[in-house]
Amino acid sequence: MSATQGFDLQRVQKLRKAALLVGLIGVVGLAFVSRSIGGETMLHEGLEAFGLGLIVVCIVGRAWCSLYIGGRKKAEIVDRGPYSISRNPLYVFSFMGAFGVGAQTGSVTLATVFLLLTVAVFYATVKREEAWLAGAFGQTYADYCARTPRFGPDFSKWRDADSLEVRPQFFLTTLRDGLVFLLAVPLFESVERLQDLGWLSTLLRLP
């Protein structure tokens, strides 16, 4: 069996999304029974606004990365654009989005917990992808690893392509997946509203 046949990228992505969903459900569950110590203070509102900004950066950044990597991940080593400064820029933007999602609770604790869960899940994914890439592309991938940080980014390494062959399907899929992050805003606002009405009990106060 060849390296390409032995690596099911779609299966890995499905497992990653399932793990992230479980983590998100856990954070949402904790948000249902907790509330930030800050309440409606400027710190609380400021964290939510900062988190929303990170979500927007995440959506735009992931879509940008898809222009370079969409449909090419198993066919070649992409080392231009965002992939010239980080081997996993799409995941780096996802980390931003994860913190942004958690920040919609107004709690730094929950934002950090969801960020750490996301990093753990993606790190496991990256290790599997790296093992396959090393076997499939050999020295070419080794050279890429030597000059490009796993996450980084190292802006001094920036290189871009003169032109790109864009594959709309992958761009739109990545954009759609990114827009899901925005659901955190009405979700956690609804939780806060239910807590204000006394329909949800607050068992914990988190910073």
PDB file of N, CA and C in Angstrom, residues 127-183:
ATOM      1  N   LYS A 127       0.694  15.846  14.017  1.00  0.00           N
ATOM      2  CA  LYS A 127       1.686  14.773  14.131  1.00  0.00           C
ATOM      3  C   LYS A 127       1.414  13.670  13.114  1.00  0.00           C
ATOM      4  N   ARG A 128       0.149  13.334  12.907  1.00  0.00           N
ATOM      5  CA  ARG A 128      -0.207  12.319  11.916  1.00  0.00           C
ATOM      6  C   ARG A 128       0.085  12.807  10.504  1.00  0.00           C
ATOM      7  N   GLU A 129      -0.264  14.050  10.245  1.00  0.00           N
ATOM      8  CA  GLU A 129      -0.018  14.612   8.916  1.00  0.00           C
ATOM      9  C   GLU A 129       1.478  14.692   8.624  1.00  0.00           C
ATOM     10  N   GLU A 130       2.261  15.084   9.616  1.00  0.00           N
ATOM     11  CA  GLU A 130       3.701  15.196   9.419  1.00  0.00           C
ATOM     12  C   GLU A 130       4.335  13.844   9.111  1.00  0.00           C
ATOM     13  N   ALA A 131       3.882  12.814   9.815  1.00  0.00           N
ATOM     14  CA  ALA A 131       4.431  11.479   9.570  1.00  0.00           C
ATOM     15  C   ALA A 131       4.154  11.047   8.133  1.00  0.00           C
ATOM     16  N   TRP A 132       2.942  11.327   7.657  1.00  0.00           N
ATOM     17  CA  TRP A 132       2.603  10.958   6.281  1.00  0.00           C
ATOM     18  C   TRP A 132       3.400  11.784   5.274  1.00  0.00           C
ATOM     19  N   LEU A 133       3.487  13.092   5.498  1.00  0.00           N
ATOM     20  CA  LEU A 133       4.210  13.973   4.582  1.00  0.00           C
ATOM     21  C   LEU A 133       5.690  13.602   4.491  1.00  0.00           C
ATOM     22  N   ALA A 134       6.268  13.234   5.627  1.00  0.00           N
ATOM     23  CA  ALA A 134       7.675  12.836   5.632  1.00  0.00           C
ATOM     24  C   ALA A 134       7.881  11.592   4.780  1.00  0.00           C
ATOM     25  N   GLY A 135       6.935  10.651   4.863  1.00  0.00           N
ATOM     26  CA  GLY A 135       7.041   9.433   4.066  1.00  0.00           C
ATOM     27  C   GLY A 135       6.750   9.654   2.599  1.00  0.00           C
ATOM     28  N   ALA A 136       5.839  10.579   2.319  1.00  0.00           N
ATOM     29  CA  ALA A 136       5.416  10.801   0.933  1.00  0.00           C
ATOM     30  C   ALA A 136       6.368  11.701   0.155  1.00  0.00           C
ATOM     31  N   PHE A 137       6.976  12.686   0.831  1.00  0.00           N
ATOM     32  CA  PHE A 137       7.781  13.673   0.112  1.00  0.00           C
ATOM     33  C   PHE A 137       9.252  13.689   0.513  1.00  0.00           C
ATOM     34  N   GLY A 138       9.620  12.885   1.511  1.00  0.00           N
ATOM     35  CA  GLY A 138      11.021  12.698   1.857  1.00  0.00           C
ATOM     36  C   GLY A 138      11.799  13.970   2.112  1.00  0.00           C
ATOM     37  N   GLN A 139      12.908  14.148   1.394  1.00  0.00           N
ATOM     38  CA  GLN A 139      13.831  15.259   1.627  1.00  0.00           C
ATOM     39  C   GLN A 139      13.189  16.609   1.348  1.00  0.00           C
ATOM     40  N   THR A 140      12.277  16.653   0.377  1.00  0.00           N
ATOM     41  CA  THR A 140      11.596  17.921   0.081  1.00  0.00           C
ATOM     42  C   THR A 140      10.855  18.435   1.303  1.00  0.00           C
ATOM     43  N   TYR A 141      10.172  17.514   1.983  1.00  0.00           N
ATOM     44  CA  TYR A 141       9.439  17.917   3.194  1.00  0.00           C
ATOM     45  C   TYR A 141      10.399  18.206   4.344  1.00  0.00           C
ATOM     46  N   ALA A 142      11.476  17.443   4.446  1.00  0.00           N
ATOM     47  CA  ALA A 142      12.466  17.680   5.491  1.00  0.00           C
ATOM     48  C   ALA A 142      13.070  19.076   5.361  1.00  0.00           C
ATOM     49  N   ASP A 143      13.367  19.484   4.120  1.00  0.00           N
ATOM     50  CA  ASP A 143      13.906  20.822   3.876  1.00  0.00           C
ATOM     51  C   ASP A 143      12.885  21.899   4.250  1.00  0.00           C
ATOM     52  N   TYR A 144      11.626  21.636   3.942  1.00  0.00           N
ATOM     53  CA  TYR A 144      10.555  22.581   4.274  1.00  0.00           C
ATOM     54  C   TYR A 144      10.446  22.743   5.788  1.00  0.00           C
ATOM     55  N   CYS A 145      10.533  21.625   6.506  1.00  0.00           N
ATOM     56  CA  CYS A 145      10.461  21.660   7.974  1.00  0.00           C
ATOM     57  C   CYS A 145      11.648  22.423   8.555  1.00  0.00           C
ATOM     58  N   ALA A 146      12.802  22.280   7.924  1.00  0.00           N
ATOM     59  CA  ALA A 146      14.015  22.915   8.434  1.00  0.00           C
ATOM     60  C   ALA A 146      13.943  24.439   8.356  1.00  0.00           C
ATOM     61  N   ARG A 147      13.234  24.965   7.354  1.00  0.00           N
ATOM     62  CA  ARG A 147      13.202  26.416   7.172  1.00  0.00           C
ATOM     63  C   ARG A 147      11.899  27.064   7.639  1.00  0.00           C
ATOM     64  N   THR A 148      10.883  26.247   7.948  1.00  0.00           N
ATOM     65  CA  THR A 148       9.569  26.801   8.274  1.00  0.00           C
ATOM     66  C   THR A 148       9.077  26.249   9.611  1.00  0.00           C
ATOM     67  N   PRO A 149       8.718  27.109  10.564  1.00  0.00           N
ATOM     68  CA  PRO A 149       8.248  26.623  11.868  1.00  0.00           C
ATOM     69  C   PRO A 149       6.918  25.877  11.752  1.00  0.00           C
ATOM     70  N   ARG A 150       6.696  24.963  12.683  1.00  0.00           N
ATOM     71  CA  ARG A 150       5.447  24.182  12.675  1.00  0.00           C
ATOM     72  C   ARG A 150       4.235  25.100  12.774  1.00  0.00           C
ATOM     73  N   PHE A 151       4.278  26.039  13.692  1.00  0.00           N
ATOM     74  CA  PHE A 151       3.173  26.982  13.844  1.00  0.00           C
ATOM     75  C   PHE A 151       3.649  28.423  13.595  1.00  0.00           C
ATOM     76  N   GLY A 152       4.680  28.832  14.322  1.00  0.00           N
ATOM     77  CA  GLY A 152       5.269  30.153  14.074  1.00  0.00           C
ATOM     78  C   GLY A 152       4.329  31.295  14.415  1.00  0.00           C
ATOM     79  N   PRO A 153       4.172  32.242  13.518  1.00  0.00           N
ATOM     80  CA  PRO A 153       4.803  32.354  12.187  1.00  0.00           C
ATOM     81  C   PRO A 153       6.150  33.081  12.239  1.00  0.00           C
ATOM     82  N   ASP A 154       6.986  32.818  11.256  1.00  0.00           N
ATOM     83  CA  ASP A 154       8.259  33.510  11.091  1.00  0.00           C
ATOM     84  C   ASP A 154       8.149  34.369   9.838  1.00  0.00           C
ATOM     85  N   PHE A 155       7.835  35.646  10.032  1.00  0.00           N
ATOM     86  CA  PHE A 155       7.553  36.539   8.903  1.00  0.00           C
ATOM     87  C   PHE A 155       8.776  36.794   8.025  1.00  0.00           C
ATOM     88  N   SER A 156       9.957  36.540   8.570  1.00  0.00           N
ATOM     89  CA  SER A 156      11.165  36.749   7.771  1.00  0.00           C
ATOM     90  C   SER A 156      11.278  35.724   6.635  1.00  0.00           C
ATOM     91  N   LYS A 157      10.495  34.652   6.711  1.00  0.00           N
ATOM     92  CA  LYS A 157      10.549  33.599   5.691  1.00  0.00           C
ATOM     93  C   LYS A 157       9.550  33.817   4.562  1.00  0.00           C
ATOM     94  N   TRP A 158       8.845  34.935   4.585  1.00  0.00           N
ATOM     95  CA  TRP A 158       7.755  35.150   3.627  1.00  0.00           C
ATOM     96  C   TRP A 158       8.211  35.017   2.179  1.00  0.00           C
ATOM     97  N   ARG A 159       7.477  34.201   1.435  1.00  0.00           N
ATOM     98  CA  ARG A 159       7.625  34.086  -0.022  1.00  0.00           C
ATOM     99  C   ARG A 159       6.232  33.890  -0.595  1.00  0.00           C
ATOM    100  N   ASP A 160       5.987  34.449  -1.763  1.00  0.00           N
ATOM    101  CA  ASP A 160       4.658  34.319  -2.352  1.00  0.00           C
ATOM    102  C   ASP A 160       4.759  33.813  -3.781  1.00  0.00           C
ATOM    103  N   ALA A 161       3.627  33.400  -4.311  1.00  0.00           N
ATOM    104  CA  ALA A 161       3.554  32.924  -5.690  1.00  0.00           C
ATOM    105  C   ALA A 161       3.111  34.060  -6.603  1.00  0.00           C
ATOM    106  N   ASP A 162       3.552  34.024  -7.842  1.00  0.00           N
ATOM    107  CA  ASP A 162       3.145  35.045  -8.816  1.00  0.00           C
ATOM    108  C   ASP A 162       1.673  34.913  -9.172  1.00  0.00           C
ATOM    109  N   SER A 163       1.178  33.679  -9.160  1.00  0.00           N
ATOM    110  CA  SER A 163      -0.227  33.431  -9.476  1.00  0.00           C
ATOM    111  C   SER A 163      -0.685  32.169  -8.762  1.00  0.00           C
ATOM    112  N   LEU A 164      -1.992  32.032  -8.614  1.00  0.00           N
ATOM    113  CA  LEU A 164      -2.572  30.877  -7.938  1.00  0.00           C
ATOM    114  C   LEU A 164      -3.674  30.271  -8.791  1.00  0.00           C
ATOM    115  N   GLU A 165      -3.758  28.954  -8.743  1.00  0.00           N
ATOM    116  CA  GLU A 165      -4.895  28.256  -9.343  1.00  0.00           C
ATOM    117  C   GLU A 165      -5.899  28.020  -8.219  1.00  0.00           C
ATOM    118  N   VAL A 166      -6.938  28.831  -8.209  1.00  0.00           N
ATOM    119  CA  VAL A 166      -7.915  28.776  -7.122  1.00  0.00           C
ATOM    120  C   VAL A 166      -8.973  27.718  -7.413  1.00  0.00           C
ATOM    121  N   ARG A 167      -9.291  26.935  -6.400  1.00  0.00           N
ATOM    122  CA  ARG A 167     -10.329  25.908  -6.518  1.00  0.00           C
ATOM    123  C   ARG A 167     -11.510  26.338  -5.647  1.00  0.00           C
ATOM    124  N   PRO A 168     -12.540  26.899  -6.250  1.00  0.00           N
ATOM    125  CA  PRO A 168     -13.652  27.493  -5.499  1.00  0.00           C
ATOM    126  C   PRO A 168     -14.286  26.558  -4.476  1.00  0.00           C
ATOM    127  N   GLN A 169     -14.380  25.272  -4.790  1.00  0.00           N
ATOM    128  CA  GLN A 169     -15.034  24.336  -3.877  1.00  0.00           C
ATOM    129  C   GLN A 169     -14.352  24.327  -2.508  1.00  0.00           C
ATOM    130  N   PHE A 170     -13.022  24.273  -2.508  1.00  0.00           N
ATOM    131  CA  PHE A 170     -12.296  24.226  -1.253  1.00  0.00           C
ATOM    132  C   PHE A 170     -12.366  25.567  -0.526  1.00  0.00           C
ATOM    133  N   PHE A 171     -12.316  26.655  -1.279  1.00  0.00           N
ATOM    134  CA  PHE A 171     -12.422  27.977  -0.672  1.00  0.00           C
ATOM    135  C   PHE A 171     -13.771  28.151   0.013  1.00  0.00           C
ATOM    136  N   LEU A 172     -14.837  27.791  -0.690  1.00  0.00           N
ATOM    137  CA  LEU A 172     -16.181  27.964  -0.136  1.00  0.00           C
ATOM    138  C   LEU A 172     -16.426  27.039   1.051  1.00  0.00           C
ATOM    139  N   THR A 173     -15.887  25.821   0.994  1.00  0.00           N
ATOM    140  CA  THR A 173     -16.039  24.899   2.116  1.00  0.00           C
ATOM    141  C   THR A 173     -15.338  25.435   3.354  1.00  0.00           C
ATOM    142  N   THR A 174     -14.122  25.946   3.177  1.00  0.00           N
ATOM    143  CA  THR A 174     -13.378  26.514   4.304  1.00  0.00           C
ATOM    144  C   THR A 174     -14.086  27.747   4.848  1.00  0.00           C
ATOM    145  N   LEU A 175     -14.614  28.583   3.973  1.00  0.00           N
ATOM    146  CA  LEU A 175     -15.348  29.772   4.398  1.00  0.00           C
ATOM    147  C   LEU A 175     -16.586  29.374   5.181  1.00  0.00           C
ATOM    148  N   ARG A 176     -17.304  28.372   4.696  1.00  0.00           N
ATOM    149  CA  ARG A 176     -18.503  27.898   5.397  1.00  0.00           C
ATOM    150  C   ARG A 176     -18.163  27.377   6.778  1.00  0.00           C
ATOM    151  N   ASP A 177     -17.105  26.572   6.855  1.00  0.00           N
ATOM    152  CA  ASP A 177     -16.697  26.026   8.154  1.00  0.00           C
ATOM    153  C   ASP A 177     -16.298  27.143   9.115  1.00  0.00           C
ATOM    154  N   GLY A 178     -15.634  28.170   8.580  1.00  0.00           N
ATOM    155  CA  GLY A 178     -15.219  29.280   9.427  1.00  0.00           C
ATOM    156  C   GLY A 178     -16.400  30.082   9.962  1.00  0.00           C
ATOM    157  N   LEU A 179     -17.410  30.261   9.141  1.00  0.00           N
ATOM    158  CA  LEU A 179     -18.572  31.043   9.562  1.00  0.00           C
ATOM    159  C   LEU A 179     -19.303  30.413  10.742  1.00  0.00           C
ATOM    160  N   VAL A 180     -19.106  29.109  10.936  1.00  0.00           N
ATOM    161  CA  VAL A 180     -19.723  28.419  12.079  1.00  0.00           C
ATOM    162  C   VAL A 180     -19.253  29.028  13.392  1.00  0.00           C
ATOM    163  N   PHE A 181     -18.024  29.560  13.409  1.00  0.00           N
ATOM    164  CA  PHE A 181     -17.492  30.176  14.626  1.00  0.00           C
ATOM    165  C   PHE A 181     -18.391  31.307  15.114  1.00  0.00           C
ATOM    166  N   LEU A 182     -19.026  32.000  14.178  1.00  0.00           N
ATOM    167  CA  LEU A 182     -19.874  33.141  14.543  1.00  0.00           C
ATOM    168  C   LEU A 182     -21.105  32.732  15.341  1.00  0.00           C
ATOM    169  N   LEU A 183     -21.484  31.458  15.274  1.00  0.00           N
ATOM    170  CA  LEU A 183     -22.645  30.992  16.034  1.00  0.00           C
ATOM    171  C   LEU A 183     -22.430  31.120  17.533  1.00  0.00           C
TER     172      LEU A 183
END
